[in-house]
Amino acid sequence: MIEAQQLTKRYGEKTAVDGLDFVVKPGTVTGFLGPNGAGKSTTMRLIIGLDAPTSGTVTVNGRRYSRHRAPLQEVGALLEARSIHPGRSAHNHLKALALTHGIPLRRVDEVIEQAGLSGVAKKRAGAFSLGMGQRLGIAAALLGDPQTVMLDEPVNGLDPEGVRWIRTLLQALAAEGRTVFVSSHLMSEMALVADHLIVVGRGRLLADTTVGDLVRAAGGDTVKVATQDPARLRDVLAGPGVDVTGRIGSEELQVTGLTAREIGLKAAEHGIALFELTARTVSLEDAFMDLTRDAVEYHGSATALETLGSPA
Ligand SMILES: Nc1ncnc2c1ncn2[C@@H]1O[C@H](COP(=O)(O)OP(=O)(O)OP(=O)(O)O)[C@@H](O)[C@H]1O
């Protein structure tokens, strides 16, 4: 479990993380989403104590990261910086890490196997492709068999087979009851792996929600209906939780609260001809853009005004 309370980080004038409150729960994959510069990496650095908050707190399993006696066994993290000696093999890199952190050496072979690095484990890490380096980073994160796994943009540089591997891995880790926190700026990718989403923009919390709720909030359950008799169809469809809108004189209606199937059946029951019945599917990408656009625009124009002074 990761808990942030009013977590804030400023770099001079820049507020990278701005009063974030969230909880990342065990047993599920939580996606950490936001456009570039939203504050995801900074938040992750704060979680594992690579940076200190300006104010607020963040704890892992009830304690600050630095207060854990064996932090690598508590939280396994993959952050962007690759700090592997290029002349060292993957095997030796992991072995050194295990030795300095009191992790049993058998874990080295286990994570090499788990990360699909068996064939290259003895090669110099300097010769690794971006994808291989990424797998090695993930192997290192899993080395201490941690209860909490936190990965910053883990699919960067991975090929489609690597992307599928990471998806399966994250879901398996969550199914084992671990806390899995994974950042991305791609909604499409998160939708496939995450159950829960924490969305940030300009350092602020924009949503703490499930994938389904995010789509619904963006109007994903609207059905467009074109009919010969809009007035009568409105009456037929009316009911609790149902909302029907449409311009006067138009044969088109927008319906929320009923599925296309339910609308079609009701119309048929009352002999009302339909010309069109389309469920408006909002893609997660659209929902995400909707959510983050406001934050970006708001701050964009505010910054522009600050820079330019009062408009003439
Ligand atoms: N050490 C630093 N000094 C000054 N500004 C910083 C520092 N680290 C981050 N920032 C700024 O804080 C903001 C948030 O950056 P951060 O890297 O956390 O965002 P992000 O969501 O991870 O973005 P990306 O998806 O591009 O990695 C950015 O505007 C960034 O320029």
mmCIF file with all atom_site columns, N, CA, C and O and ligand atoms in Angstrom, residues 11 14 16 34-42 45 153 185, ligand 1:
data_model
loop_
_atom_site.group_PDB
_atom_site.id
_atom_site.type_symbol
_atom_site.label_atom_id
_atom_site.label_alt_id
_atom_site.label_comp_id
_atom_site.label_asym_id
_atom_site.label_entity_id
_atom_site.label_seq_id
_atom_site.pdbx_PDB_ins_code
_atom_site.Cartn_x
_atom_site.Cartn_y
_atom_site.Cartn_z
_atom_site.occupancy
_atom_site.B_iso_or_equiv
_atom_site.pdbx_formal_charge
_atom_site.auth_seq_id
_atom_site.auth_comp_id
_atom_site.auth_asym_id
_atom_site.auth_atom_id
_atom_site.pdbx_PDB_model_num
ATOM   1  N N   . TYR A 1 11  ? 10.487 22.704 -7.245  1.00 0.00 ? 11  TYR A N   1
ATOM   2  C CA  . TYR A 1 11  ? 11.878 22.949 -7.639  1.00 0.00 ? 11  TYR A CA  1
ATOM   3  C C   . TYR A 1 11  ? 11.944 24.433 -7.941  1.00 0.00 ? 11  TYR A C   1
ATOM   4  O O   . TYR A 1 11  ? 11.481 24.850 -9.013  1.00 0.00 ? 11  TYR A O   1
ATOM   5  N N   . LYS A 1 14  ? 9.018  26.154 -9.784  1.00 0.00 ? 14  LYS A N   1
ATOM   6  C CA  . LYS A 1 14  ? 8.221  25.094 -10.430 1.00 0.00 ? 14  LYS A CA  1
ATOM   7  C C   . LYS A 1 14  ? 7.621  24.138 -9.390  1.00 0.00 ? 14  LYS A C   1
ATOM   8  O O   . LYS A 1 14  ? 8.342  23.552 -8.593  1.00 0.00 ? 14  LYS A O   1
ATOM   9  N N   . ALA A 1 16  ? 6.283  20.725 -9.158  1.00 0.00 ? 16  ALA A N   1
ATOM   10 C CA  . ALA A 1 16  ? 6.195  19.494 -9.958  1.00 0.00 ? 16  ALA A CA  1
ATOM   11 C C   . ALA A 1 16  ? 5.075  18.598 -9.441  1.00 0.00 ? 16  ALA A C   1
ATOM   12 O O   . ALA A 1 16  ? 4.399  17.913 -10.213 1.00 0.00 ? 16  ALA A O   1
ATOM   13 N N   . GLY A 1 34  ? -0.594 10.514 -16.861 1.00 0.00 ? 34  GLY A N   1
ATOM   14 C CA  . GLY A 1 34  ? -0.566 11.966 -16.980 1.00 0.00 ? 34  GLY A CA  1
ATOM   15 C C   . GLY A 1 34  ? 0.282  12.317 -18.172 1.00 0.00 ? 34  GLY A C   1
ATOM   16 O O   . GLY A 1 34  ? 1.167  11.557 -18.549 1.00 0.00 ? 34  GLY A O   1
ATOM   17 N N   . PRO A 1 35  ? 0.018  13.485 -18.769 1.00 0.00 ? 35  PRO A N   1
ATOM   18 C CA  . PRO A 1 35  ? 0.829  13.888 -19.906 1.00 0.00 ? 35  PRO A CA  1
ATOM   19 C C   . PRO A 1 35  ? 2.275  14.151 -19.486 1.00 0.00 ? 35  PRO A C   1
ATOM   20 O O   . PRO A 1 35  ? 2.579  14.174 -18.292 1.00 0.00 ? 35  PRO A O   1
ATOM   21 N N   . ASN A 1 36  ? 3.145  14.368 -20.437 1.00 0.00 ? 36  ASN A N   1
ATOM   22 C CA  . ASN A 1 36  ? 4.546  14.654 -20.134 1.00 0.00 ? 36  ASN A CA  1
ATOM   23 C C   . ASN A 1 36  ? 4.636  15.824 -19.158 1.00 0.00 ? 36  ASN A C   1
ATOM   24 O O   . ASN A 1 36  ? 3.905  16.801 -19.285 1.00 0.00 ? 36  ASN A O   1
ATOM   25 N N   . GLY A 1 37  ? 5.505  15.660 -18.176 1.00 0.00 ? 37  GLY A N   1
ATOM   26 C CA  . GLY A 1 37  ? 5.722  16.754 -17.224 1.00 0.00 ? 37  GLY A CA  1
ATOM   27 C C   . GLY A 1 37  ? 4.651  16.874 -16.157 1.00 0.00 ? 37  GLY A C   1
ATOM   28 O O   . GLY A 1 37  ? 4.614  17.846 -15.413 1.00 0.00 ? 37  GLY A O   1
ATOM   29 N N   . ALA A 1 38  ? 3.774  15.871 -16.054 1.00 0.00 ? 38  ALA A N   1
ATOM   30 C CA  . ALA A 1 38  ? 2.659  15.940 -15.098 1.00 0.00 ? 38  ALA A CA  1
ATOM   31 C C   . ALA A 1 38  ? 3.109  15.737 -13.653 1.00 0.00 ? 38  ALA A C   1
ATOM   32 O O   . ALA A 1 38  ? 2.385  16.069 -12.725 1.00 0.00 ? 38  ALA A O   1
ATOM   33 N N   . GLY A 1 39  ? 4.285  15.162 -13.479 1.00 0.00 ? 39  GLY A N   1
ATOM   34 C CA  . GLY A 1 39  ? 4.800  14.958 -12.123 1.00 0.00 ? 39  GLY A CA  1
ATOM   35 C C   . GLY A 1 39  ? 4.869  13.495 -11.714 1.00 0.00 ? 39  GLY A C   1
ATOM   36 O O   . GLY A 1 39  ? 5.083  13.187 -10.532 1.00 0.00 ? 39  GLY A O   1
ATOM   37 N N   . LYS A 1 40  ? 4.720  12.583 -12.665 1.00 0.00 ? 40  LYS A N   1
ATOM   38 C CA  . LYS A 1 40  ? 4.702  11.149 -12.333 1.00 0.00 ? 40  LYS A CA  1
ATOM   39 C C   . LYS A 1 40  ? 6.062  10.682 -11.803 1.00 0.00 ? 40  LYS A C   1
ATOM   40 O O   . LYS A 1 40  ? 6.141  10.055 -10.751 1.00 0.00 ? 40  LYS A O   1
ATOM   41 N N   . SER A 1 41  ? 7.105  10.991 -12.564 1.00 0.00 ? 41  SER A N   1
ATOM   42 C CA  . SER A 1 41  ? 8.433  10.515 -12.139 1.00 0.00 ? 41  SER A CA  1
ATOM   43 C C   . SER A 1 41  ? 8.829  11.146 -10.810 1.00 0.00 ? 41  SER A C   1
ATOM   44 O O   . SER A 1 41  ? 9.414  10.479 -9.949  1.00 0.00 ? 41  SER A O   1
ATOM   45 N N   . THR A 1 42  ? 8.503  12.419 -10.655 1.00 0.00 ? 42  THR A N   1
ATOM   46 C CA  . THR A 1 42  ? 8.837  13.085 -9.387  1.00 0.00 ? 42  THR A CA  1
ATOM   47 C C   . THR A 1 42  ? 8.125  12.387 -8.237  1.00 0.00 ? 42  THR A C   1
ATOM   48 O O   . THR A 1 42  ? 8.731  12.097 -7.201  1.00 0.00 ? 42  THR A O   1
ATOM   49 N N   . ARG A 1 45  ? 9.852  9.231  -7.458  1.00 0.00 ? 45  ARG A N   1
ATOM   50 C CA  . ARG A 1 45  ? 11.121 9.462  -6.750  1.00 0.00 ? 45  ARG A CA  1
ATOM   51 C C   . ARG A 1 45  ? 10.859 9.777  -5.285  1.00 0.00 ? 45  ARG A C   1
ATOM   52 O O   . ARG A 1 45  ? 11.615 9.353  -4.407  1.00 0.00 ? 45  ARG A O   1
ATOM   53 N N   . GLU A 1 153 ? 7.143  3.980  -16.565 1.00 0.00 ? 153 GLU A N   1
ATOM   54 C CA  . GLU A 1 153 ? 7.140  3.759  -18.020 1.00 0.00 ? 153 GLU A CA  1
ATOM   55 C C   . GLU A 1 153 ? 7.824  2.445  -18.398 1.00 0.00 ? 153 GLU A C   1
ATOM   56 O O   . GLU A 1 153 ? 8.770  2.439  -19.183 1.00 0.00 ? 153 GLU A O   1
ATOM   57 N N   . HIS A 1 185 ? 2.336  7.551  -20.031 1.00 0.00 ? 185 HIS A N   1
ATOM   58 C CA  . HIS A 1 185 ? 1.575  8.688  -20.548 1.00 0.00 ? 185 HIS A CA  1
ATOM   59 C C   . HIS A 1 185 ? 0.638  8.208  -21.649 1.00 0.00 ? 185 HIS A C   1
ATOM   60 O O   . HIS A 1 185 ? -0.005 8.988  -22.317 1.00 0.00 ? 185 HIS A O   1
HETATM 61 N N1  . LIG B 2 .   ? 15.155 18.144 -10.667 1.00 0.00 ? 1   LIG B N1  1
HETATM 62 C C1  . LIG B 2 .   ? 14.278 18.990 -11.219 1.00 0.00 ? 1   LIG B C1  1
HETATM 63 N N2  . LIG B 2 .   ? 14.504 20.296 -11.264 1.00 0.00 ? 1   LIG B N2  1
HETATM 64 C C2  . LIG B 2 .   ? 13.621 21.167 -11.810 1.00 0.00 ? 1   LIG B C2  1
HETATM 65 N N3  . LIG B 2 .   ? 12.449 20.794 -12.372 1.00 0.00 ? 1   LIG B N3  1
HETATM 66 C C3  . LIG B 2 .   ? 12.156 19.500 -12.369 1.00 0.00 ? 1   LIG B C3  1
HETATM 67 C C4  . LIG B 2 .   ? 13.035 18.518 -11.787 1.00 0.00 ? 1   LIG B C4  1
HETATM 68 N N4  . LIG B 2 .   ? 12.466 17.298 -11.933 1.00 0.00 ? 1   LIG B N4  1
HETATM 69 C C5  . LIG B 2 .   ? 11.286 17.501 -12.570 1.00 0.00 ? 1   LIG B C5  1
HETATM 70 N N5  . LIG B 2 .   ? 11.105 18.801 -12.817 1.00 0.00 ? 1   LIG B N5  1
HETATM 71 C C6  . LIG B 2 .   ? 9.934  19.421 -13.471 1.00 0.00 ? 1   LIG B C6  1
HETATM 72 O O1  . LIG B 2 .   ? 8.780  18.984 -12.803 1.00 0.00 ? 1   LIG B O1  1
HETATM 73 C C7  . LIG B 2 .   ? 7.738  18.682 -13.712 1.00 0.00 ? 1   LIG B C7  1
HETATM 74 C C8  . LIG B 2 .   ? 7.291  17.245 -13.551 1.00 0.00 ? 1   LIG B C8  1
HETATM 75 O O2  . LIG B 2 .   ? 8.273  16.382 -14.076 1.00 0.00 ? 1   LIG B O2  1
HETATM 76 P P1  . LIG B 2 .   ? 8.167  14.796 -14.043 1.00 0.00 ? 1   LIG B P1  1
HETATM 77 O O3  . LIG B 2 .   ? 9.408  14.262 -14.702 1.00 0.00 ? 1   LIG B O3  1
HETATM 78 O O4  . LIG B 2 .   ? 7.882  14.346 -12.675 1.00 0.00 ? 1   LIG B O4  1
HETATM 79 O O5  . LIG B 2 .   ? 6.911  14.540 -14.958 1.00 0.00 ? 1   LIG B O5  1
HETATM 80 P P2  . LIG B 2 .   ? 6.415  13.181 -15.648 1.00 0.00 ? 1   LIG B P2  1
HETATM 81 O O6  . LIG B 2 .   ? 4.949  13.164 -15.457 1.00 0.00 ? 1   LIG B O6  1
HETATM 82 O O7  . LIG B 2 .   ? 7.195  12.039 -15.147 1.00 0.00 ? 1   LIG B O7  1
HETATM 83 O O8  . LIG B 2 .   ? 6.708  13.455 -17.159 1.00 0.00 ? 1   LIG B O8  1
HETATM 84 P P3  . LIG B 2 .   ? 7.187  12.437 -18.333 1.00 0.00 ? 1   LIG B P3  1
HETATM 85 O O9  . LIG B 2 .   ? 5.991  11.666 -18.738 1.00 0.00 ? 1   LIG B O9  1
HETATM 86 O O10 . LIG B 2 .   ? 7.629  13.420 -19.374 1.00 0.00 ? 1   LIG B O10 1
HETATM 87 O O11 . LIG B 2 .   ? 8.299  11.624 -17.769 1.00 0.00 ? 1   LIG B O11 1
HETATM 88 C C9  . LIG B 2 .   ? 8.277  18.991 -15.098 1.00 0.00 ? 1   LIG B C9  1
HETATM 89 O O12 . LIG B 2 .   ? 7.865  20.288 -15.465 1.00 0.00 ? 1   LIG B O12 1
HETATM 90 C C10 . LIG B 2 .   ? 9.765  18.934 -14.903 1.00 0.00 ? 1   LIG B C10 1
HETATM 91 O O13 . LIG B 2 .   ? 10.414 19.781 -15.808 1.00 0.00 ? 1   LIG B O13 1
#
